[in-house]
Amino acid sequence: TPKPSSAASDVYKRQAEAAAIREAMRRANDDTMRYVAREIGWARKGKNGEDGADPGEVGWVSFMHHTARPTLQVRDGKTGITYLAEVPMSGDPPDHTHNGMFNLVATADGRIGSLDTKRLNDRVHEFGAYFQARLANELRKLGIHTAYDDKEQAVVITAIPQAAVDLFSKGRQQTERNAQAYAKRQGLEWEGLSAERKFGILSAAAVAERRSKGDGRTAVSYTHLTLPTKA
């Protein structure tokens, strides 16, 4: 779910307003999953579906979470592959939903088959766009003005200022700043470091930040931490 929607669900003073926004997210998610089910809910026939597929009924379970995984994007050097690093920090609070669809399709003639996953090819962005469109529609039903973000990929609530959205990314931003500051003090160029080296510094920075909050210190110290030496 886009962060402005998550921020809105947390900053509205009335519980009914927050509940209405989260209900809009739930409805948009359910509509999207029904669409996905229609598109890939086909039971394959023959080996690897070589004999085609028949449409059928599928099931899924949805879990709404209110905090993100404590992850950061890390690039290997300046131009290498970008990885997702999990670091020991508190997760930022964006609402989002995990959907698990069972790999079983029940056809009208009683046959049970596997999902025709080939129908997923090159459609992930389509399904994401469908969700954004449904979410915008549900929010507009509540009288909430919406727009698209700068990349025209996600729906945002125009009444939520960017400053409020940035506040919801405070934990990640602080960890990244601490890691980059450490690298600079060591005479290292952060952007040019290997992904492995960045992982180590980010992890150490997150631990140090949490410890500094625990004992009331305002400055972050890394002297007690062992960091990777490989550049």
PDB file of C-alpha atoms in Angstrom:
ATOM      1  CA  THR A   1       0.000   0.000   0.000  1.00  0.00           C
ATOM      2  CA  PRO A   2       1.366   3.493  -0.819  1.00  0.00           C
ATOM      3  CA  LYS A   3       2.854   5.245   2.192  1.00  0.00           C
ATOM      4  CA  PRO A   4       0.509   8.286   2.064  1.00  0.00           C
ATOM      5  CA  SER A   5      -2.432   5.910   2.581  1.00  0.00           C
ATOM      6  CA  SER A   6      -0.620   4.169   5.428  1.00  0.00           C
ATOM      7  CA  ALA A   7       0.288   7.504   6.983  1.00  0.00           C
ATOM      8  CA  ALA A   8      -3.310   8.664   6.718  1.00  0.00           C
ATOM      9  CA  SER A   9      -4.592   5.545   8.474  1.00  0.00           C
ATOM     10  CA  ASP A  10      -2.236   6.267  11.378  1.00  0.00           C
ATOM     11  CA  VAL A  11      -2.482  10.059  11.704  1.00  0.00           C
ATOM     12  CA  TYR A  12      -6.248  10.478  11.569  1.00  0.00           C
ATOM     13  CA  LYS A  13      -7.438  11.193  15.093  1.00  0.00           C
ATOM     14  CA  ARG A  14     -10.747   9.371  14.815  1.00  0.00           C
ATOM     15  CA  GLN A  15     -10.597   5.595  14.810  1.00  0.00           C
ATOM     16  CA  ALA A  16     -13.501   5.467  12.359  1.00  0.00           C
ATOM     17  CA  GLU A  17     -11.496   7.427   9.776  1.00  0.00           C
ATOM     18  CA  ALA A  18      -8.467   5.166  10.114  1.00  0.00           C
ATOM     19  CA  ALA A  19     -10.695   2.088   9.931  1.00  0.00           C
ATOM     20  CA  ALA A  20     -12.369   3.406   6.767  1.00  0.00           C
ATOM     21  CA  ILE A  21      -9.025   3.814   5.010  1.00  0.00           C
ATOM     22  CA  ARG A  22      -7.850   0.357   6.023  1.00  0.00           C
ATOM     23  CA  GLU A  23     -11.176  -1.062   4.853  1.00  0.00           C
ATOM     24  CA  ALA A  24     -10.570   0.624   1.489  1.00  0.00           C
ATOM     25  CA  MET A  25      -7.196  -1.139   1.325  1.00  0.00           C
ATOM     26  CA  ARG A  26      -8.829  -4.460   2.175  1.00  0.00           C
ATOM     27  CA  ARG A  27     -11.516  -4.045  -0.494  1.00  0.00           C
ATOM     28  CA  ALA A  28      -8.933  -3.094  -3.122  1.00  0.00           C
ATOM     29  CA  ASN A  29      -6.835  -6.113  -2.193  1.00  0.00           C
ATOM     30  CA  ASP A  30      -9.815  -8.475  -2.360  1.00  0.00           C
ATOM     31  CA  ASP A  31     -10.877  -7.101  -5.757  1.00  0.00           C
ATOM     32  CA  THR A  32      -7.328  -7.536  -7.030  1.00  0.00           C
ATOM     33  CA  MET A  33      -7.056 -11.111  -5.793  1.00  0.00           C
ATOM     34  CA  ARG A  34     -10.350 -12.011  -7.453  1.00  0.00           C
ATOM     35  CA  TYR A  35      -8.963 -10.583 -10.691  1.00  0.00           C
ATOM     36  CA  VAL A  36      -5.711 -12.542 -10.280  1.00  0.00           C
ATOM     37  CA  ALA A  37      -7.706 -15.695  -9.519  1.00  0.00           C
ATOM     38  CA  ARG A  38      -9.670 -15.332 -12.766  1.00  0.00           C
ATOM     39  CA  GLU A  39      -6.487 -14.841 -14.749  1.00  0.00           C
ATOM     40  CA  ILE A  40      -4.331 -17.670 -13.353  1.00  0.00           C
ATOM     41  CA  GLY A  41      -6.993 -19.943 -11.839  1.00  0.00           C
ATOM     42  CA  TRP A  42      -6.718 -22.502 -14.614  1.00  0.00           C
ATOM     43  CA  ALA A  43      -5.985 -26.186 -13.965  1.00  0.00           C
ATOM     44  CA  ARG A  44      -3.246 -27.433 -16.248  1.00  0.00           C
ATOM     45  CA  LYS A  45      -3.708 -30.628 -18.232  1.00  0.00           C
ATOM     46  CA  GLY A  46      -0.948 -33.012 -19.235  1.00  0.00           C
ATOM     47  CA  LYS A  47       2.737 -32.704 -18.372  1.00  0.00           C
ATOM     48  CA  ASN A  48       3.559 -29.087 -17.597  1.00  0.00           C
ATOM     49  CA  GLY A  49       0.225 -28.073 -19.131  1.00  0.00           C
ATOM     50  CA  GLU A  50       1.061 -29.352 -22.610  1.00  0.00           C
ATOM     51  CA  ASP A  51      -2.622 -30.265 -23.130  1.00  0.00           C
ATOM     52  CA  GLY A  52      -3.922 -26.832 -22.159  1.00  0.00           C
ATOM     53  CA  ALA A  53      -5.835 -25.784 -19.054  1.00  0.00           C
ATOM     54  CA  ASP A  54      -9.413 -25.504 -17.780  1.00  0.00           C
ATOM     55  CA  PRO A  55     -10.770 -22.601 -15.683  1.00  0.00           C
ATOM     56  CA  GLY A  56     -11.685 -23.356 -12.091  1.00  0.00           C
ATOM     57  CA  GLU A  57     -12.062 -22.132  -8.540  1.00  0.00           C
ATOM     58  CA  VAL A  58      -9.070 -21.229  -6.354  1.00  0.00           C
ATOM     59  CA  GLY A  59      -8.564 -20.110  -2.780  1.00  0.00           C
ATOM     60  CA  TRP A  60      -6.200 -17.739  -1.010  1.00  0.00           C
ATOM     61  CA  VAL A  61      -5.552 -16.232   2.405  1.00  0.00           C
ATOM     62  CA  SER A  62      -4.687 -12.595   3.106  1.00  0.00           C
ATOM     63  CA  PHE A  63      -2.791 -11.121   6.051  1.00  0.00           C
ATOM     64  CA  MET A  64      -2.627  -7.351   6.588  1.00  0.00           C
ATOM     65  CA  HIS A  65       0.531  -6.131   8.303  1.00  0.00           C
ATOM     66  CA  HIS A  66       1.043  -2.652   9.704  1.00  0.00           C
ATOM     67  CA  THR A  67       4.847  -2.518   9.714  1.00  0.00           C
ATOM     68  CA  ALA A  68       7.293  -3.275   6.935  1.00  0.00           C
ATOM     69  CA  ARG A  69      10.121  -5.782   7.065  1.00  0.00           C
ATOM     70  CA  PRO A  70      13.287  -4.070   8.342  1.00  0.00           C
ATOM     71  CA  THR A  71      14.987  -4.061   4.943  1.00  0.00           C
ATOM     72  CA  LEU A  72      17.098  -1.666   2.912  1.00  0.00           C
ATOM     73  CA  GLN A  73      18.144  -1.701  -0.717  1.00  0.00           C
ATOM     74  CA  VAL A  74      21.892  -2.153  -1.173  1.00  0.00           C
ATOM     75  CA  ARG A  75      23.763  -1.879  -4.476  1.00  0.00           C
ATOM     76  CA  ASP A  76      26.944  -3.859  -5.041  1.00  0.00           C
ATOM     77  CA  GLY A  77      29.386  -1.063  -5.821  1.00  0.00           C
ATOM     78  CA  LYS A  78      28.215   1.863  -7.902  1.00  0.00           C
ATOM     79  CA  THR A  79      26.719  -0.063 -10.803  1.00  0.00           C
ATOM     80  CA  GLY A  80      26.261  -3.643  -9.580  1.00  0.00           C
ATOM     81  CA  ILE A  81      23.209  -5.671  -8.651  1.00  0.00           C
ATOM     82  CA  THR A  82      20.841  -4.219  -6.044  1.00  0.00           C
ATOM     83  CA  TYR A  83      20.065  -6.522  -3.113  1.00  0.00           C
ATOM     84  CA  LEU A  84      17.518  -6.329  -0.321  1.00  0.00           C
ATOM     85  CA  ALA A  85      19.319  -6.367   3.025  1.00  0.00           C
ATOM     86  CA  GLU A  86      17.522  -7.243   6.247  1.00  0.00           C
ATOM     87  CA  VAL A  87      18.978  -5.273   9.145  1.00  0.00           C
ATOM     88  CA  PRO A  88      18.211  -5.344  12.906  1.00  0.00           C
ATOM     89  CA  MET A  89      16.078  -2.211  13.088  1.00  0.00           C
ATOM     90  CA  SER A  90      12.436  -1.407  13.731  1.00  0.00           C
ATOM     91  CA  GLY A  91      10.215  -1.697  10.687  1.00  0.00           C
ATOM     92  CA  ASP A  92       8.627   1.470   9.289  1.00  0.00           C
ATOM     93  CA  PRO A  93       4.824   1.544   9.536  1.00  0.00           C
ATOM     94  CA  PRO A  94       3.354   1.096   6.039  1.00  0.00           C
ATOM     95  CA  ASP A  95       0.198  -0.996   5.859  1.00  0.00           C
ATOM     96  CA  HIS A  96       0.474  -3.846   3.382  1.00  0.00           C
ATOM     97  CA  THR A  97      -1.109  -7.213   2.684  1.00  0.00           C
ATOM     98  CA  HIS A  98       0.467 -10.617   2.082  1.00  0.00           C
ATOM     99  CA  ASN A  99      -1.609 -12.920  -0.112  1.00  0.00           C
ATOM    100  CA  GLY A 100      -1.001 -16.639  -0.308  1.00  0.00           C
ATOM    101  CA  MET A 101      -2.821 -18.468  -3.114  1.00  0.00           C
ATOM    102  CA  PHE A 102      -3.077 -22.248  -2.871  1.00  0.00           C
ATOM    103  CA  ASN A 103      -1.669 -24.189  -5.811  1.00  0.00           C
ATOM    104  CA  LEU A 104      -4.958 -26.052  -6.338  1.00  0.00           C
ATOM    105  CA  VAL A 105      -7.649 -25.407  -8.942  1.00  0.00           C
ATOM    106  CA  ALA A 106     -11.037 -27.139  -8.778  1.00  0.00           C
ATOM    107  CA  THR A 107     -12.735 -27.315 -12.182  1.00  0.00           C
ATOM    108  CA  ALA A 108     -16.468 -27.627 -12.854  1.00  0.00           C
ATOM    109  CA  ASP A 109     -16.116 -31.317 -13.732  1.00  0.00           C
ATOM    110  CA  GLY A 110     -14.510 -32.077 -10.355  1.00  0.00           C
ATOM    111  CA  ARG A 111     -10.926 -32.260 -11.541  1.00  0.00           C
ATOM    112  CA  ILE A 112      -8.164 -30.873  -9.292  1.00  0.00           C
ATOM    113  CA  GLY A 113      -5.120 -29.388 -10.980  1.00  0.00           C
ATOM    114  CA  SER A 114      -2.236 -26.992 -10.472  1.00  0.00           C
ATOM    115  CA  LEU A 115      -2.302 -23.267 -11.184  1.00  0.00           C
ATOM    116  CA  ASP A 116      -1.295 -22.343 -14.702  1.00  0.00           C
ATOM    117  CA  THR A 117       1.567 -20.149 -13.501  1.00  0.00           C
ATOM    118  CA  LYS A 118       2.649 -19.421 -17.066  1.00  0.00           C
ATOM    119  CA  ARG A 119      -0.209 -16.939 -17.116  1.00  0.00           C
ATOM    120  CA  LEU A 120       1.762 -14.892 -14.583  1.00  0.00           C
ATOM    121  CA  ASN A 121       4.501 -14.140 -17.106  1.00  0.00           C
ATOM    122  CA  ASP A 122       5.093 -10.397 -17.477  1.00  0.00           C
ATOM    123  CA  ARG A 123       1.894  -9.560 -15.588  1.00  0.00           C
ATOM    124  CA  VAL A 124       3.105  -8.699 -12.103  1.00  0.00           C
ATOM    125  CA  HIS A 125       3.157  -4.968 -12.895  1.00  0.00           C
ATOM    126  CA  GLU A 126      -0.313  -5.266 -14.425  1.00  0.00           C
ATOM    127  CA  PHE A 127      -1.705  -6.783 -11.232  1.00  0.00           C
ATOM    128  CA  GLY A 128       0.008  -4.075  -9.178  1.00  0.00           C
ATOM    129  CA  ALA A 129      -1.523  -1.363 -11.362  1.00  0.00           C
ATOM    130  CA  TYR A 130      -4.924  -3.000 -10.995  1.00  0.00           C
ATOM    131  CA  PHE A 131      -4.617  -2.795  -7.213  1.00  0.00           C
ATOM    132  CA  GLN A 132      -3.659   0.887  -7.387  1.00  0.00           C
ATOM    133  CA  ALA A 133      -6.686   1.639  -9.558  1.00  0.00           C
ATOM    134  CA  ARG A 134      -9.028  -0.213  -7.215  1.00  0.00           C
ATOM    135  CA  LEU A 135      -7.529   1.518  -4.170  1.00  0.00           C
ATOM    136  CA  ALA A 136      -7.989   4.942  -5.781  1.00  0.00           C
ATOM    137  CA  ASN A 137     -11.601   4.074  -6.518  1.00  0.00           C
ATOM    138  CA  GLU A 138     -12.284   2.946  -2.939  1.00  0.00           C
ATOM    139  CA  LEU A 139     -10.649   6.083  -1.502  1.00  0.00           C
ATOM    140  CA  ARG A 140     -12.679   8.340  -3.784  1.00  0.00           C
ATOM    141  CA  LYS A 141     -15.845   6.660  -2.491  1.00  0.00           C
ATOM    142  CA  LEU A 142     -14.851   8.044   0.923  1.00  0.00           C
ATOM    143  CA  GLY A 143     -14.508  11.531  -0.510  1.00  0.00           C
ATOM    144  CA  ILE A 144     -10.702  11.418  -0.407  1.00  0.00           C
ATOM    145  CA  HIS A 145      -8.834  13.220  -3.173  1.00  0.00           C
ATOM    146  CA  THR A 146      -6.153  11.081  -4.814  1.00  0.00           C
ATOM    147  CA  ALA A 147      -3.402  11.474  -7.389  1.00  0.00           C
ATOM    148  CA  TYR A 148      -0.462   9.458  -8.707  1.00  0.00           C
ATOM    149  CA  ASP A 149       3.066   9.769  -7.391  1.00  0.00           C
ATOM    150  CA  ASP A 150       5.908  11.277  -9.434  1.00  0.00           C
ATOM    151  CA  LYS A 151       6.579   7.943 -11.138  1.00  0.00           C
ATOM    152  CA  GLU A 152       2.864   7.453 -11.866  1.00  0.00           C
ATOM    153  CA  GLN A 153       3.019   4.026 -10.265  1.00  0.00           C
ATOM    154  CA  ALA A 154       1.242   4.471  -6.936  1.00  0.00           C
ATOM    155  CA  VAL A 155      -1.846   6.288  -5.726  1.00  0.00           C
ATOM    156  CA  VAL A 156      -1.301   8.967  -3.085  1.00  0.00           C
ATOM    157  CA  ILE A 157      -3.668  10.916  -0.861  1.00  0.00           C
ATOM    158  CA  THR A 158      -3.085  14.555  -1.732  1.00  0.00           C
ATOM    159  CA  ALA A 159      -4.005  15.782   1.769  1.00  0.00           C
ATOM    160  CA  ILE A 160      -1.008  13.961   3.286  1.00  0.00           C
ATOM    161  CA  PRO A 161       2.130  16.129   2.913  1.00  0.00           C
ATOM    162  CA  GLN A 162       5.428  14.596   1.846  1.00  0.00           C
ATOM    163  CA  ALA A 163       6.912  15.578   5.216  1.00  0.00           C
ATOM    164  CA  ALA A 164       4.474  13.223   6.953  1.00  0.00           C
ATOM    165  CA  VAL A 165       5.348  10.426   4.521  1.00  0.00           C
ATOM    166  CA  ASP A 166       9.074  10.976   5.121  1.00  0.00           C
ATOM    167  CA  LEU A 167       8.480  10.787   8.863  1.00  0.00           C
ATOM    168  CA  PHE A 168       7.253   7.220   8.369  1.00  0.00           C
ATOM    169  CA  SER A 169      10.633   6.326   6.844  1.00  0.00           C
ATOM    170  CA  LYS A 170      12.630   7.782   9.704  1.00  0.00           C
ATOM    171  CA  GLY A 171      14.077   4.487  10.939  1.00  0.00           C
ATOM    172  CA  ARG A 172      15.487   3.455   7.580  1.00  0.00           C
ATOM    173  CA  GLN A 173      16.788   6.912   6.787  1.00  0.00           C
ATOM    174  CA  GLN A 174      18.603   7.178  10.133  1.00  0.00           C
ATOM    175  CA  THR A 175      20.221   3.766   9.709  1.00  0.00           C
ATOM    176  CA  GLU A 176      21.411   4.673   6.217  1.00  0.00           C
ATOM    177  CA  ARG A 177      22.788   8.019   7.401  1.00  0.00           C
ATOM    178  CA  ASN A 178      24.625   6.365  10.283  1.00  0.00           C
ATOM    179  CA  ALA A 179      26.157   3.746   7.983  1.00  0.00           C
ATOM    180  CA  GLN A 180      27.284   6.326   5.438  1.00  0.00           C
ATOM    181  CA  ALA A 181      28.709   8.539   8.186  1.00  0.00           C
ATOM    182  CA  TYR A 182      30.729   5.621   9.551  1.00  0.00           C
ATOM    183  CA  ALA A 183      32.101   4.823   6.097  1.00  0.00           C
ATOM    184  CA  LYS A 184      33.100   8.452   5.621  1.00  0.00           C
ATOM    185  CA  ARG A 185      34.939   8.563   8.956  1.00  0.00           C
ATOM    186  CA  GLN A 186      36.897   5.498   7.851  1.00  0.00           C
ATOM    187  CA  GLY A 187      37.864   7.226   4.610  1.00  0.00           C
ATOM    188  CA  LEU A 188      35.621   4.926   2.561  1.00  0.00           C
ATOM    189  CA  GLU A 189      33.412   5.888  -0.348  1.00  0.00           C
ATOM    190  CA  TRP A 190      30.006   4.395   0.483  1.00  0.00           C
ATOM    191  CA  GLU A 191      28.741   4.094  -3.082  1.00  0.00           C
ATOM    192  CA  GLY A 192      31.811   2.165  -4.217  1.00  0.00           C
ATOM    193  CA  LEU A 193      31.749  -0.443  -1.434  1.00  0.00           C
ATOM    194  CA  SER A 194      30.775  -4.030  -2.145  1.00  0.00           C
ATOM    195  CA  ALA A 195      27.324  -5.227  -1.114  1.00  0.00           C
ATOM    196  CA  GLU A 196      28.909  -7.491   1.518  1.00  0.00           C
ATOM    197  CA  ARG A 197      30.726  -4.562   3.102  1.00  0.00           C
ATOM    198  CA  LYS A 198      27.596  -2.412   3.056  1.00  0.00           C
ATOM    199  CA  PHE A 199      25.578  -5.214   4.677  1.00  0.00           C
ATOM    200  CA  GLY A 200      28.024  -5.352   7.561  1.00  0.00           C
ATOM    201  CA  ILE A 201      28.106  -1.599   8.137  1.00  0.00           C
ATOM    202  CA  LEU A 202      24.316  -1.265   7.910  1.00  0.00           C
ATOM    203  CA  SER A 203      23.823  -4.067  10.415  1.00  0.00           C
ATOM    204  CA  ALA A 204      26.322  -2.519  12.806  1.00  0.00           C
ATOM    205  CA  ALA A 205      24.737   0.909  12.398  1.00  0.00           C
ATOM    206  CA  ALA A 206      21.277  -0.458  13.180  1.00  0.00           C
ATOM    207  CA  VAL A 207      22.481  -2.270  16.300  1.00  0.00           C
ATOM    208  CA  ALA A 208      24.346   0.810  17.515  1.00  0.00           C
ATOM    209  CA  GLU A 209      21.311   3.012  16.916  1.00  0.00           C
ATOM    210  CA  ARG A 210      19.079   0.705  18.935  1.00  0.00           C
ATOM    211  CA  ARG A 211      21.615   0.526  21.771  1.00  0.00           C
ATOM    212  CA  SER A 212      21.962   4.311  21.866  1.00  0.00           C
ATOM    213  CA  LYS A 213      18.199   4.646  22.253  1.00  0.00           C
ATOM    214  CA  GLY A 214      18.196   2.031  24.968  1.00  0.00           C
ATOM    215  CA  ASP A 215      20.701   3.796  27.229  1.00  0.00           C
ATOM    216  CA  GLY A 216      19.612   7.362  26.465  1.00  0.00           C
ATOM    217  CA  ARG A 217      22.704   8.414  24.504  1.00  0.00           C
ATOM    218  CA  THR A 218      22.176  10.690  21.527  1.00  0.00           C
ATOM    219  CA  ALA A 219      25.384   9.898  19.680  1.00  0.00           C
ATOM    220  CA  VAL A 220      25.914   6.580  17.959  1.00  0.00           C
ATOM    221  CA  SER A 221      29.138   4.740  18.718  1.00  0.00           C
ATOM    222  CA  TYR A 222      30.615   1.953  16.608  1.00  0.00           C
ATOM    223  CA  THR A 223      33.771   1.330  18.622  1.00  0.00           C
ATOM    224  CA  HIS A 224      32.399  -1.837  20.246  1.00  0.00           C
ATOM    225  CA  LEU A 225      31.328  -3.427  16.966  1.00  0.00           C
ATOM    226  CA  THR A 226      33.277  -5.717  14.660  1.00  0.00           C
ATOM    227  CA  LEU A 227      32.821  -4.754  11.034  1.00  0.00           C
ATOM    228  CA  PRO A 228      33.834  -6.584   7.852  1.00  0.00           C
ATOM    229  CA  THR A 229      37.124  -5.389   6.409  1.00  0.00           C
ATOM    230  CA  LYS A 230      36.547  -6.493   2.834  1.00  0.00           C
ATOM    231  CA  ALA A 231      35.941  -3.525   0.514  1.00  0.00           C
TER     232      ALA A 231
END
